[in-house]
Coordinates of C-alpha atoms and ligand atoms in Angstrom, one line a residue:
M1 CA -4.6 8.0 31.0
I2 CA -2.6 9.2 27.9
E3 CA -3.3 9.4 24.2
G4 CA -0.7 7.7 22.1
L5 CA 0.2 6.6 18.6
V6 CA 0.7 2.9 17.8
L7 CA 4.1 2.5 16.2
R8 CA 4.4 -1.3 16.2
S9 CA 2.4 -4.4 16.8
T10 CA 3.6 -7.9 17.2
G11 CA 0.1 -9.3 17.7
S12 CA 0.2 -9.4 21.5
F13 CA 2.3 -6.3 22.4
Y14 CA 2.1 -2.8 21.1
E15 CA 4.6 0.0 21.1
V16 CA 2.8 3.3 21.7
L17 CA 4.4 6.7 21.3
G18 CA 3.2 8.9 24.1
P19 CA 2.8 12.7 24.2
D20 CA 6.0 12.7 26.4
G21 CA 8.0 11.4 23.3
K22 CA 8.5 8.1 25.1
I23 CA 7.6 4.7 23.8
H24 CA 5.4 2.6 26.0
T25 CA 5.0 -1.2 25.7
C26 CA 1.3 -2.0 25.9
R27 CA -1.2 -4.7 25.8
V28 CA -4.9 -4.6 24.9
R29 CA -7.2 -4.8 27.8
G30 CA -10.5 -6.4 27.4
K31 CA -12.3 -6.5 24.1
I32 CA -11.9 -3.5 21.8
R33 CA -14.2 -3.3 18.9
L34 CA -14.4 -0.8 16.2
E35 CA -17.6 -0.1 14.2
G36 CA -17.6 -1.9 10.9
I37 CA -14.6 -4.1 11.7
K38 CA -15.1 -7.8 12.3
E39 CA -11.8 -8.4 14.0
T40 CA -11.7 -9.1 17.7
N41 CA -8.4 -7.3 18.0
P42 CA -8.4 -4.4 15.6
V43 CA -5.6 -2.2 17.0
A44 CA -3.3 -1.3 14.1
V45 CA -0.2 0.6 13.4
G46 CA -1.1 4.3 13.0
D47 CA -4.0 4.1 15.4
R48 CA -4.4 6.7 18.0
V49 CA -5.3 5.0 21.3
S50 CA -6.1 5.7 24.9
V51 CA -3.6 4.1 27.2
D52 CA -3.8 3.4 30.9
L53 CA -0.3 3.6 32.3
E54 CA -1.0 2.6 35.9
H55 CA 0.9 -0.7 35.6
N56 CA 4.3 -1.7 34.3
I57 CA 2.8 -2.6 31.0
G58 CA 0.3 -0.1 29.7
S59 CA -3.2 -1.1 28.7
I60 CA -4.8 0.1 25.5
T61 CA -8.4 0.8 26.5
A62 CA -9.8 2.4 23.3
I63 CA -9.1 3.3 19.7
L64 CA -9.8 6.8 18.8
E65 CA -11.8 7.5 15.7
R66 CA -9.9 6.7 12.5
K67 CA -9.5 9.0 9.5
N68 CA -9.2 5.9 7.3
H69 CA -7.6 2.4 7.3
I70 CA -6.2 0.1 4.7
L71 CA -7.3 -3.6 4.8
R72 CA -5.4 -6.5 3.5
Q73 CA -7.0 -9.7 2.5
S74 CA -5.3 -12.7 4.1
V75 CA -3.2 -14.7 1.7
K76 CA -5.2 -17.9 2.4
K77 CA -8.7 -17.1 1.1
T78 CA -10.6 -17.5 4.3
G79 CA -12.5 -14.3 3.9
H80 CA -10.4 -12.9 6.7
S81 CA -8.8 -9.6 6.4
H82 CA -6.7 -7.5 8.7
V83 CA -6.0 -3.8 9.0
L84 CA -2.5 -3.1 7.7
A85 CA -2.4 0.4 9.0
A86 CA -4.7 3.3 10.1
N87 CA -4.7 7.0 9.5
V88 CA -2.5 7.1 6.5
D89 CA -2.2 10.1 4.1
Q90 CA -0.7 8.2 1.2
A91 CA 0.4 4.8 0.1
L92 CA 3.8 4.5 -1.6
L93 CA 4.2 1.4 -3.7
V94 CA 7.8 0.5 -4.3
V95 CA 8.2 -1.3 -7.6
T96 CA 11.0 -3.0 -9.4
L97 CA 10.8 -4.5 -12.9
T98 CA 13.6 -7.0 -12.1
F99 CA 15.1 -8.5 -8.9
P100 CA 12.3 -9.0 -8.0
R101 CA 9.8 -8.5 -10.8
T102 CA 6.6 -6.6 -9.9
S103 CA 3.7 -7.4 -12.3
L104 CA 1.3 -4.8 -13.6
G105 CA -1.5 -7.0 -12.1
F106 CA 0.0 -6.5 -8.7
I107 CA 0.4 -2.8 -9.2
D108 CA -3.2 -2.3 -10.4
R109 CA -4.7 -4.4 -7.5
F110 CA -2.7 -2.4 -5.0
L111 CA -3.9 0.9 -6.6
V112 CA -7.5 -0.2 -6.7
S113 CA -7.4 -1.2 -3.1
A114 CA -5.8 2.1 -1.9
E115 CA -8.4 4.0 -4.1
S116 CA -11.2 2.0 -2.4
F117 CA -10.0 3.4 1.0
R118 CA -9.6 6.9 -0.5
I119 CA -5.9 6.8 0.0
P120 CA -3.8 8.7 -2.6
Q121 CA -1.1 6.6 -4.2
V122 CA 2.5 7.1 -5.3
I123 CA 4.6 4.7 -7.3
L124 CA 8.3 4.6 -6.7
F125 CA 10.3 2.7 -9.4
N126 CA 13.4 1.6 -7.6
K127 CA 16.8 0.0 -8.7
K128 CA 17.2 2.3 -11.6
D129 CA 20.9 1.3 -11.6
M130 CA 19.9 -2.2 -12.6
L131 CA 18.0 -1.3 -15.7
D132 CA 19.3 -1.7 -19.3
E133 CA 18.1 0.6 -22.1
E134 CA 15.0 -1.5 -22.6
G135 CA 14.2 -1.5 -18.9
K136 CA 14.6 2.3 -18.7
Q137 CA 12.3 2.7 -21.7
N138 CA 9.8 0.4 -20.0
V139 CA 9.8 2.4 -16.7
Q140 CA 9.4 5.6 -18.7
E141 CA 6.3 4.2 -20.4
L142 CA 4.8 3.0 -17.2
M143 CA 5.5 6.4 -15.5
E144 CA 3.6 8.0 -18.3
L145 CA 0.7 5.6 -18.0
Y146 CA 0.3 6.0 -14.3
T147 CA 1.0 9.7 -14.2
G148 CA -1.8 10.0 -16.7
I149 CA -4.3 8.5 -14.3
G150 CA -3.3 10.7 -11.4
V151 CA -0.7 8.6 -9.6
A152 CA 2.5 10.4 -8.9
C153 CA 5.5 8.4 -10.1
F154 CA 9.3 8.6 -9.4
S155 CA 12.2 6.6 -10.6
I156 CA 15.3 6.3 -8.3
S157 CA 18.1 4.1 -7.1
A158 CA 17.9 3.8 -3.3
L159 CA 21.5 2.7 -3.3
H160 CA 23.1 5.5 -5.3
E161 CA 21.1 8.7 -5.3
D162 CA 20.7 11.4 -2.7
Q163 CA 17.2 11.2 -1.3
D164 CA 15.8 14.7 -1.8
V165 CA 13.1 13.3 -4.1
L166 CA 11.9 11.0 -1.5
W167 CA 11.8 13.6 1.2
D168 CA 9.7 15.8 -1.0
I169 CA 7.2 13.0 -1.3
L170 CA 7.1 12.2 2.4
R171 CA 7.3 15.5 4.1
D172 CA 4.6 16.3 6.7
K173 CA 2.6 13.1 5.8
V174 CA 2.0 9.7 7.1
T175 CA 3.1 7.3 4.3
L176 CA 2.5 3.6 4.1
I177 CA 5.3 2.0 2.2
A178 CA 4.5 -1.3 0.5
G179 CA 5.9 -3.6 -2.2
H180 CA 7.2 -7.1 -2.8
S181 CA 10.0 -8.4 -0.6
G182 CA 13.4 -7.3 -1.8
V183 CA 12.3 -4.1 -3.7
G184 CA 14.2 -1.9 -1.3
K185 CA 11.7 -0.5 1.1
S186 CA 14.0 -0.8 4.1
T187 CA 17.0 0.4 2.1
L188 CA 15.1 3.6 1.2
L189 CA 14.2 4.2 4.8
N190 CA 17.7 3.7 6.0
K191 CA 18.9 6.2 3.5
I192 CA 16.6 9.0 4.5
A193 CA 16.7 8.2 8.2
P194 CA 19.8 6.4 9.2
H195 CA 18.7 6.3 12.8
I196 CA 16.0 3.9 11.9
K197 CA 18.4 1.0 11.0
Q198 CA 16.0 -1.3 9.3
T199 CA 17.3 -4.8 8.6
V200 CA 18.1 -5.1 4.9
G201 CA 18.0 -8.5 3.3
D202 CA 19.7 -10.0 0.3
V203 CA 17.5 -10.8 -2.7
S204 CA 18.1 -14.5 -3.3
D205 CA 19.5 -14.8 -6.8
F206 CA 17.9 -18.2 -7.1
S207 CA 14.3 -17.2 -7.2
S208 CA 14.8 -13.4 -7.3
K209 CA 11.8 -13.2 -5.1
G210 CA 13.6 -11.8 -2.1
T211 CA 13.8 -13.0 1.4
H212 CA 11.5 -11.7 4.0
T213 CA 13.3 -9.4 6.3
T214 CA 10.7 -7.0 7.7
T215 CA 8.2 -9.0 9.6
F216 CA 5.7 -6.5 11.1
A217 CA 4.3 -3.3 9.9
E218 CA 6.2 -0.6 11.8
M219 CA 5.9 3.1 12.0
F220 CA 8.8 5.6 12.3
A221 CA 8.8 9.3 13.0
L222 CA 11.2 11.0 10.6
D223 CA 10.4 14.3 12.3
E224 CA 7.4 15.6 14.3
K225 CA 5.1 15.7 11.4
T226 CA 6.5 13.1 9.1
Y227 CA 5.9 9.4 9.6
V228 CA 6.5 6.3 7.5
I229 CA 5.2 2.8 7.9
D230 CA 7.4 0.1 6.7
T231 CA 5.5 -3.1 5.8
P232 CA 6.7 -6.7 5.3
G233 CA 7.1 -7.7 1.7
I234 CA 3.8 -8.6 0.1
K235 CA 3.5 -11.4 -2.4
E236 CA 0.0 -10.9 -3.6
W237 CA -2.6 -8.4 -3.0
G238 CA -6.2 -9.5 -2.6
L239 CA -9.2 -7.3 -3.0
V240 CA -11.6 -7.1 -0.1
D241 CA -15.3 -7.7 -1.1
M242 CA -15.8 -5.7 -4.2
N243 CA -18.3 -6.1 -7.0
A244 CA -17.5 -5.3 -10.7
Q245 CA -19.1 -1.8 -10.4
E246 CA -17.0 -0.9 -7.4
I247 CA -13.8 -2.2 -9.0
S248 CA -14.5 -0.2 -12.2
D249 CA -15.1 2.9 -10.1
Y250 CA -11.6 2.5 -8.6
F251 CA -10.0 2.8 -12.0
P252 CA -10.1 6.6 -12.3
E253 CA -9.9 6.5 -16.1
M254 CA -12.9 4.2 -16.3
R255 CA -14.8 6.2 -13.7
E256 CA -14.3 9.2 -15.9
V257 CA -16.1 7.8 -18.9
R258 CA -18.6 5.4 -17.5
L259 CA -21.6 7.7 -17.6
E260 CA -21.1 7.8 -21.4
C261 CA -21.7 4.0 -21.5
K262 CA -25.2 3.2 -22.9
F263 CA -26.1 1.4 -19.7
G264 CA -24.5 4.2 -17.6
A265 CA -23.5 3.2 -14.1
R266 CA -24.8 -0.4 -14.6
C267 CA -22.2 -1.1 -17.4
I268 CA -19.4 -3.2 -16.2
H269 CA -17.5 -2.8 -19.5
V270 CA -17.3 -6.5 -20.4
N271 CA -19.6 -7.2 -23.3
E272 CA -22.3 -4.5 -23.1
P273 CA -23.2 -2.6 -26.3
Q274 CA -21.9 1.0 -26.8
C275 CA -19.5 0.9 -23.9
A276 CA -17.5 4.1 -23.5
V277 CA -14.6 2.2 -21.8
V278 CA -14.2 -0.2 -24.7
D279 CA -14.3 2.8 -27.1
A280 CA -11.6 4.5 -25.1
I281 CA -9.4 1.4 -25.2
R282 CA -9.9 1.3 -29.0
A283 CA -9.0 5.0 -29.2
G284 CA -5.8 4.3 -27.1
E285 CA -7.1 6.5 -24.3
I286 CA -7.2 3.7 -21.8
A287 CA -4.2 1.3 -21.5
L288 CA -4.9 -2.2 -22.5
S289 CA -2.9 -3.5 -19.6
R290 CA -5.2 -1.7 -17.2
Y291 CA -8.3 -3.1 -18.8
E292 CA -6.9 -6.6 -18.9
N293 CA -6.1 -6.4 -15.2
Y294 CA -9.5 -5.0 -14.6
L295 CA -11.1 -8.0 -16.3
S296 CA -9.0 -10.4 -14.3
M297 CA -10.2 -8.7 -11.1
V298 CA -13.8 -8.8 -12.2
L299 CA -14.0 -12.2 -13.9
G300 CA -11.1 -14.1 -12.2
Q301 CA -12.3 -16.5 -9.5
D302 CA -8.9 -16.0 -7.8
N303 CA -8.8 -12.4 -6.8
R304 CA -5.3 -12.5 -5.6
R305 CA -2.0 -11.8 -7.4
Ligands
GTP401 N1 21.2 -2.4 -7.1 C1 20.3 -2.0 -6.2 N2 20.0 -2.7 -5.1 C2 19.1 -2.2 -4.2 C3 18.5 -1.0 -4.4 N3 17.7 -0.8 -3.3 C4 17.8 -1.9 -2.6 N4 18.7 -2.7 -3.1 C5 19.1 -4.1 -2.5 O1 17.9 -4.9 -2.5 C6 18.0 -5.9 -1.4 C7 16.7 -5.9 -0.7 O2 16.5 -4.6 0.0 P1 15.5 -4.4 1.3 O3 15.6 -2.9 1.6 O4 15.9 -5.3 2.3 O5 14.1 -4.8 0.7 P2 12.7 -4.7 1.4 O6 11.7 -4.2 0.4 O7 12.8 -4.0 2.7 O8 12.4 -6.3 1.7 P3 11.4 -7.0 2.8 O9 11.8 -6.4 4.1 O10 11.7 -8.4 2.7 O11 10.0 -6.7 2.4 C8 19.2 -5.4 -0.6 O12 20.3 -6.2 -0.9 C9 19.5 -4.0 -1.1 O13 20.8 -3.6 -0.9 C10 18.9 -0.2 -5.6 O14 18.4 0.9 -5.8 N5 19.8 -0.7 -6.4
MG402 MG1 12.3 -4.6 4.7
ZN403 ZN1 -19.0 0.4 -20.2

């Protein structure tokens, strides 16, 4: 029996990194259940697992206790969600304003979700080389907005710049890398770790939505203490079971002032009197785009974007 780290899952097979530095192909034996997770097959990338190596193909017999996990709501709203990754130190969202366009609604949903799992967030604005003056200005403003609420922001061009900035973000951590298809996740990884050789796809000019190149979440060791998880391009990000109060708590700038609302923690900042959040928006202290996205999460029937 060994203890290993799940690097990759295809649904039926798992690649597990053993203490010997070797990668073992494994299956799950029997039924593994984790407390609080409904899934019948909850083994995720980033999980530490016990593996029985007696046979040709190893058997995963248990999942060790998780530090955290990040859940993704399935695209079809069946109430089903799956664990995208476990034991992550930070979530890095790669964003592009064009080719493809990432909406602020998508960014805010992703941040709320990561916040709900207590996972610190980083936004990386990529494809700087493709921005005109207006685009540069736009990125600058967004970086100010998100830095202001405690999210670290960087602007780079994965194709053209040296990758020291990225190394500084990743060093000694486990980082989940997410974003729409075509924003350059795999390109970034190839640049900082050429040995990984991730498939890079062309963004189709027709829809500028990108083609799906990365199919499964996959973890790579950059060095002994630095790991990254490349994930397939995500079109929309659903929120898993949250009520209005919880959602507003995951907006740090709203959490900060909510106790000054007349109704305190019961205020959901929609049409209550003497609401500190609404006051802060009027005073320009909370960005209108953030509030609008909050409202669409709270009031929208369709919680995906
Ligand atoms: N101009 C420019 N192109 C870039 C940059 N970064 C990536 N690209 C291009 O964007 C396209 C998509 O890049 P990928 O790295 O495959 O994107 P991905 O995020 O991994 O996409 P999925 O695997 O589908 O989720 C490729 O043609 C890259 O060469 C950049 O900084 N500038
Ligand atoms: Mg990719
Ligand atoms: Zn309020």
